[in-house]
C-alpha cells in the first residue's frame, strides 16, 4: 500500500470518526464518507487475503455486496467492482445473508480455470490492484474535499 497523502489520511480519519459518531451505521453517513469507509475497509481485507477474505467475512450490518461494488465504482476502481459483482452473481441470491452457502459456493470457484477470484489470490496482482485503488481513492477525496470537513 502506498502511504496516503495527508489529505487522504485526514479524510479516512474523518470518515471513521463520523462512522463511530453514528454508532457504526454506515448508512447514516453522507455518500462520500460511506464510499471512503467501504473502500478502505474492503480494500484492507482484500489487500490482506484477496477476495477469499472479503467473502469469508460477515460485514457489520450485513450490507449487500452491491454497496461495496458501488463504492469501488464511485472512485473508478472498476476492476475490483467487476470482480466482486461477478462472484456475487455466482453465489446466488443475497449471499451476504447466508454464510454457509456463500462459503460452500465460493470454495468451488477456486477450482475453476481463469476464475474471477484467481487474480485476487496472487499477492503481486493484489498489490497492484490495491495501489491503483489507493490512487483512485486519493483522487476521489480531492474531488470531494468539502465532504470531509465538519460544518
PDB file of C-alpha atoms in Angstrom:
ATOM      1  CA  UNK A   1       0.000   0.000   0.000  1.00  0.00           C
ATOM      2  CA  UNK A   2       1.193   3.466  -0.907  1.00  0.00           C
ATOM      3  CA  UNK A   3       1.468   5.849   2.040  1.00  0.00           C
ATOM      4  CA  UNK A   4      -1.647   8.030   1.804  1.00  0.00           C
ATOM      5  CA  UNK A   5      -1.276  11.772   1.420  1.00  0.00           C
ATOM      6  CA  UNK A   6      -2.100  13.977   4.366  1.00  0.00           C
ATOM      7  CA  UNK A   7      -5.395  14.898   2.676  1.00  0.00           C
ATOM      8  CA  UNK A   8      -6.395  11.256   2.181  1.00  0.00           C
ATOM      9  CA  UNK A   9      -5.254  10.322   5.672  1.00  0.00           C
ATOM     10  CA  UNK A  10      -7.391  13.119   7.145  1.00  0.00           C
ATOM     11  CA  UNK A  11     -10.387  12.108   5.017  1.00  0.00           C
ATOM     12  CA  UNK A  12     -10.078   8.496   6.168  1.00  0.00           C
ATOM     13  CA  UNK A  13      -9.789   9.557   9.820  1.00  0.00           C
ATOM     14  CA  UNK A  14     -12.745  11.925   9.478  1.00  0.00           C
ATOM     15  CA  UNK A  15     -14.872   9.246   7.785  1.00  0.00           C
ATOM     16  CA  UNK A  16     -14.231   6.686  10.522  1.00  0.00           C
ATOM     17  CA  UNK A  17     -14.743   9.267  13.285  1.00  0.00           C
ATOM     18  CA  UNK A  18     -18.123  10.087  11.759  1.00  0.00           C
ATOM     19  CA  UNK A  19     -18.883   6.373  11.492  1.00  0.00           C
ATOM     20  CA  UNK A  20     -18.232   5.954  15.228  1.00  0.00           C
ATOM     21  CA  UNK A  21     -20.329   9.057  15.927  1.00  0.00           C
ATOM     22  CA  UNK A  22     -23.196   7.386  14.033  1.00  0.00           C
ATOM     23  CA  UNK A  23     -22.952   4.147  16.051  1.00  0.00           C
ATOM     24  CA  UNK A  24     -21.122   2.293  13.235  1.00  0.00           C
ATOM     25  CA  UNK A  25     -24.124   2.667  10.916  1.00  0.00           C
ATOM     26  CA  UNK A  26     -22.564   3.403   7.527  1.00  0.00           C
ATOM     27  CA  UNK A  27     -25.961   4.187   6.001  1.00  0.00           C
ATOM     28  CA  UNK A  28     -26.219   7.299   8.192  1.00  0.00           C
ATOM     29  CA  UNK A  29     -23.123   8.862   6.633  1.00  0.00           C
ATOM     30  CA  UNK A  30     -23.061  11.105   3.565  1.00  0.00           C
ATOM     31  CA  UNK A  31     -22.361   9.073   0.431  1.00  0.00           C
ATOM     32  CA  UNK A  32     -18.778  10.375   0.115  1.00  0.00           C
ATOM     33  CA  UNK A  33     -17.948   9.152   3.619  1.00  0.00           C
ATOM     34  CA  UNK A  34     -19.738   5.849   3.002  1.00  0.00           C
ATOM     35  CA  UNK A  35     -17.564   5.418  -0.069  1.00  0.00           C
ATOM     36  CA  UNK A  36     -14.341   6.005   1.861  1.00  0.00           C
ATOM     37  CA  UNK A  37     -15.380   3.678   4.699  1.00  0.00           C
ATOM     38  CA  UNK A  38     -16.400   0.879   2.322  1.00  0.00           C
ATOM     39  CA  UNK A  39     -13.346   1.181   0.063  1.00  0.00           C
ATOM     40  CA  UNK A  40     -10.857   1.408   2.940  1.00  0.00           C
ATOM     41  CA  UNK A  41     -12.485  -1.445   4.889  1.00  0.00           C
ATOM     42  CA  UNK A  42     -12.874  -3.782   1.924  1.00  0.00           C
ATOM     43  CA  UNK A  43      -9.562  -2.748   0.384  1.00  0.00           C
ATOM     44  CA  UNK A  44      -7.708  -3.596   3.579  1.00  0.00           C
ATOM     45  CA  UNK A  45      -9.309  -7.032   3.759  1.00  0.00           C
ATOM     46  CA  UNK A  46      -8.717  -7.726   0.047  1.00  0.00           C
ATOM     47  CA  UNK A  47      -5.138  -6.488   0.380  1.00  0.00           C
ATOM     48  CA  UNK A  48      -4.519  -8.964   3.187  1.00  0.00           C
ATOM     49  CA  UNK A  49      -6.165 -12.048   1.710  1.00  0.00           C
ATOM     50  CA  UNK A  50      -7.803 -11.370  -1.620  1.00  0.00           C
ATOM     51  CA  UNK A  51     -11.448 -11.870  -2.429  1.00  0.00           C
ATOM     52  CA  UNK A  52     -11.382 -15.040  -0.334  1.00  0.00           C
ATOM     53  CA  UNK A  53     -11.021 -12.953   2.834  1.00  0.00           C
ATOM     54  CA  UNK A  54     -13.575 -10.442   1.565  1.00  0.00           C
ATOM     55  CA  UNK A  55     -16.252 -13.120   1.075  1.00  0.00           C
ATOM     56  CA  UNK A  56     -15.372 -15.096   4.196  1.00  0.00           C
ATOM     57  CA  UNK A  57     -16.131 -12.076   6.321  1.00  0.00           C
ATOM     58  CA  UNK A  58     -19.529 -11.136   7.719  1.00  0.00           C
ATOM     59  CA  UNK A  59     -19.563  -7.347   7.360  1.00  0.00           C
ATOM     60  CA  UNK A  60     -21.059  -5.195  10.124  1.00  0.00           C
ATOM     61  CA  UNK A  61     -24.746  -4.688   9.396  1.00  0.00           C
ATOM     62  CA  UNK A  62     -24.673  -7.415   6.689  1.00  0.00           C
ATOM     63  CA  UNK A  63     -24.788  -4.916   3.777  1.00  0.00           C
ATOM     64  CA  UNK A  64     -25.487  -6.239   0.304  1.00  0.00           C
ATOM     65  CA  UNK A  65     -22.234  -6.624  -1.645  1.00  0.00           C
ATOM     66  CA  UNK A  66     -23.673  -4.134  -4.119  1.00  0.00           C
ATOM     67  CA  UNK A  67     -22.802  -1.405  -1.604  1.00  0.00           C
ATOM     68  CA  UNK A  68     -19.110  -2.308  -1.906  1.00  0.00           C
ATOM     69  CA  UNK A  69     -19.407  -2.560  -5.689  1.00  0.00           C
ATOM     70  CA  UNK A  70     -20.974   0.911  -5.796  1.00  0.00           C
ATOM     71  CA  UNK A  71     -18.244   2.352  -3.566  1.00  0.00           C
ATOM     72  CA  UNK A  72     -15.462   0.937  -5.740  1.00  0.00           C
ATOM     73  CA  UNK A  73     -17.228   2.174  -8.882  1.00  0.00           C
ATOM     74  CA  UNK A  74     -17.644   5.639  -7.344  1.00  0.00           C
ATOM     75  CA  UNK A  75     -13.877   6.013  -7.155  1.00  0.00           C
ATOM     76  CA  UNK A  76     -13.297   4.401 -10.562  1.00  0.00           C
ATOM     77  CA  UNK A  77     -11.954   1.053  -9.256  1.00  0.00           C
ATOM     78  CA  UNK A  78     -13.943  -0.940 -11.777  1.00  0.00           C
ATOM     79  CA  UNK A  79     -11.609  -3.952 -11.763  1.00  0.00           C
ATOM     80  CA  UNK A  80     -12.374  -4.757  -8.124  1.00  0.00           C
ATOM     81  CA  UNK A  81     -16.041  -3.790  -8.551  1.00  0.00           C
ATOM     82  CA  UNK A  82     -16.422  -6.104 -11.568  1.00  0.00           C
ATOM     83  CA  UNK A  83     -14.745  -8.976  -9.727  1.00  0.00           C
ATOM     84  CA  UNK A  84     -16.916  -8.644  -6.620  1.00  0.00           C
ATOM     85  CA  UNK A  85     -20.020  -8.325  -8.783  1.00  0.00           C
ATOM     86  CA  UNK A  86     -19.063 -11.375 -10.859  1.00  0.00           C
ATOM     87  CA  UNK A  87     -18.501 -13.538  -7.788  1.00  0.00           C
ATOM     88  CA  UNK A  88     -21.783 -12.362  -6.247  1.00  0.00           C
ATOM     89  CA  UNK A  89     -23.656 -13.479  -9.376  1.00  0.00           C
ATOM     90  CA  UNK A  90     -22.140 -16.945  -8.954  1.00  0.00           C
ATOM     91  CA  UNK A  91     -23.025 -17.149  -5.257  1.00  0.00           C
ATOM     92  CA  UNK A  92     -26.771 -16.865  -5.733  1.00  0.00           C
ATOM     93  CA  UNK A  93     -29.328 -14.526  -4.188  1.00  0.00           C
ATOM     94  CA  UNK A  94     -28.397 -12.484  -1.110  1.00  0.00           C
ATOM     95  CA  UNK A  95     -25.068 -14.190  -0.391  1.00  0.00           C
ATOM     96  CA  UNK A  96     -24.251 -11.583   2.252  1.00  0.00           C
ATOM     97  CA  UNK A  97     -27.008 -13.085   4.428  1.00  0.00           C
ATOM     98  CA  UNK A  98     -26.087 -16.777   4.127  1.00  0.00           C
ATOM     99  CA  UNK A  99     -22.549 -17.517   5.294  1.00  0.00           C
ATOM    100  CA  UNK A 100     -22.741 -21.333   4.902  1.00  0.00           C
ATOM    101  CA  UNK A 101     -23.999 -21.174   1.306  1.00  0.00           C
ATOM    102  CA  UNK A 102     -21.573 -18.357   0.469  1.00  0.00           C
ATOM    103  CA  UNK A 103     -18.574 -20.302   1.799  1.00  0.00           C
ATOM    104  CA  UNK A 104     -19.652 -23.507   0.109  1.00  0.00           C
ATOM    105  CA  UNK A 105     -20.160 -21.912  -3.302  1.00  0.00           C
ATOM    106  CA  UNK A 106     -17.138 -19.655  -3.036  1.00  0.00           C
ATOM    107  CA  UNK A 107     -14.905 -22.649  -2.296  1.00  0.00           C
ATOM    108  CA  UNK A 108     -15.946 -24.184  -5.602  1.00  0.00           C
ATOM    109  CA  UNK A 109     -14.839 -21.114  -7.515  1.00  0.00           C
ATOM    110  CA  UNK A 110     -11.166 -21.684  -6.647  1.00  0.00           C
ATOM    111  CA  UNK A 111     -11.013 -24.803  -8.805  1.00  0.00           C
ATOM    112  CA  UNK A 112     -12.324 -23.082 -11.929  1.00  0.00           C
ATOM    113  CA  UNK A 113      -9.700 -22.182 -14.533  1.00  0.00           C
ATOM    114  CA  UNK A 114      -9.279 -18.437 -15.119  1.00  0.00           C
ATOM    115  CA  UNK A 115     -11.704 -17.765 -12.303  1.00  0.00           C
ATOM    116  CA  UNK A 116     -12.546 -14.201 -11.330  1.00  0.00           C
ATOM    117  CA  UNK A 117     -11.013 -14.865  -7.950  1.00  0.00           C
ATOM    118  CA  UNK A 118      -7.628 -16.091  -9.182  1.00  0.00           C
ATOM    119  CA  UNK A 119      -6.301 -12.575  -9.840  1.00  0.00           C
ATOM    120  CA  UNK A 120      -7.194 -11.648  -6.289  1.00  0.00           C
ATOM    121  CA  UNK A 121      -5.391 -14.670  -4.867  1.00  0.00           C
ATOM    122  CA  UNK A 122      -1.962 -13.730  -6.245  1.00  0.00           C
ATOM    123  CA  UNK A 123      -0.061 -11.372  -3.898  1.00  0.00           C
ATOM    124  CA  UNK A 124       1.515  -9.423  -6.786  1.00  0.00           C
ATOM    125  CA  UNK A 125      -1.839  -8.881  -8.503  1.00  0.00           C
ATOM    126  CA  UNK A 126      -3.482  -7.937  -5.211  1.00  0.00           C
ATOM    127  CA  UNK A 127      -0.721  -5.419  -4.527  1.00  0.00           C
ATOM    128  CA  UNK A 128      -1.062  -3.833  -7.977  1.00  0.00           C
ATOM    129  CA  UNK A 129      -4.845  -3.555  -7.710  1.00  0.00           C
ATOM    130  CA  UNK A 130      -4.604  -2.099  -4.188  1.00  0.00           C
ATOM    131  CA  UNK A 131      -2.075   0.506  -5.331  1.00  0.00           C
ATOM    132  CA  UNK A 132      -4.372   1.542  -8.178  1.00  0.00           C
ATOM    133  CA  UNK A 133      -7.293   1.678  -5.755  1.00  0.00           C
ATOM    134  CA  UNK A 134      -5.323   3.868  -3.346  1.00  0.00           C
ATOM    135  CA  UNK A 135      -4.541   6.328  -6.145  1.00  0.00           C
ATOM    136  CA  UNK A 136      -8.194   6.374  -7.239  1.00  0.00           C
ATOM    137  CA  UNK A 137      -9.369   6.938  -3.664  1.00  0.00           C
ATOM    138  CA  UNK A 138      -6.879   9.792  -3.354  1.00  0.00           C
ATOM    139  CA  UNK A 139      -8.393  11.422  -6.440  1.00  0.00           C
ATOM    140  CA  UNK A 140     -11.951  10.832  -5.177  1.00  0.00           C
ATOM    141  CA  UNK A 141     -11.150  12.558  -1.872  1.00  0.00           C
ATOM    142  CA  UNK A 142      -9.567  15.521  -3.677  1.00  0.00           C
ATOM    143  CA  UNK A 143     -12.659  15.861  -5.883  1.00  0.00           C
ATOM    144  CA  UNK A 144     -14.988  15.750  -2.852  1.00  0.00           C
ATOM    145  CA  UNK A 145     -12.803  17.617  -0.385  1.00  0.00           C
ATOM    146  CA  UNK A 146     -15.678  19.622   1.121  1.00  0.00           C
ATOM    147  CA  UNK A 147     -17.385  16.423   2.326  1.00  0.00           C
ATOM    148  CA  UNK A 148     -14.519  15.669   4.690  1.00  0.00           C
ATOM    149  CA  UNK A 149     -14.721  18.724   6.937  1.00  0.00           C
ATOM    150  CA  UNK A 150     -17.109  19.478   9.778  1.00  0.00           C
ATOM    151  CA  UNK A 151     -19.753  22.058   9.015  1.00  0.00           C
TER     152      UNK A 151
END
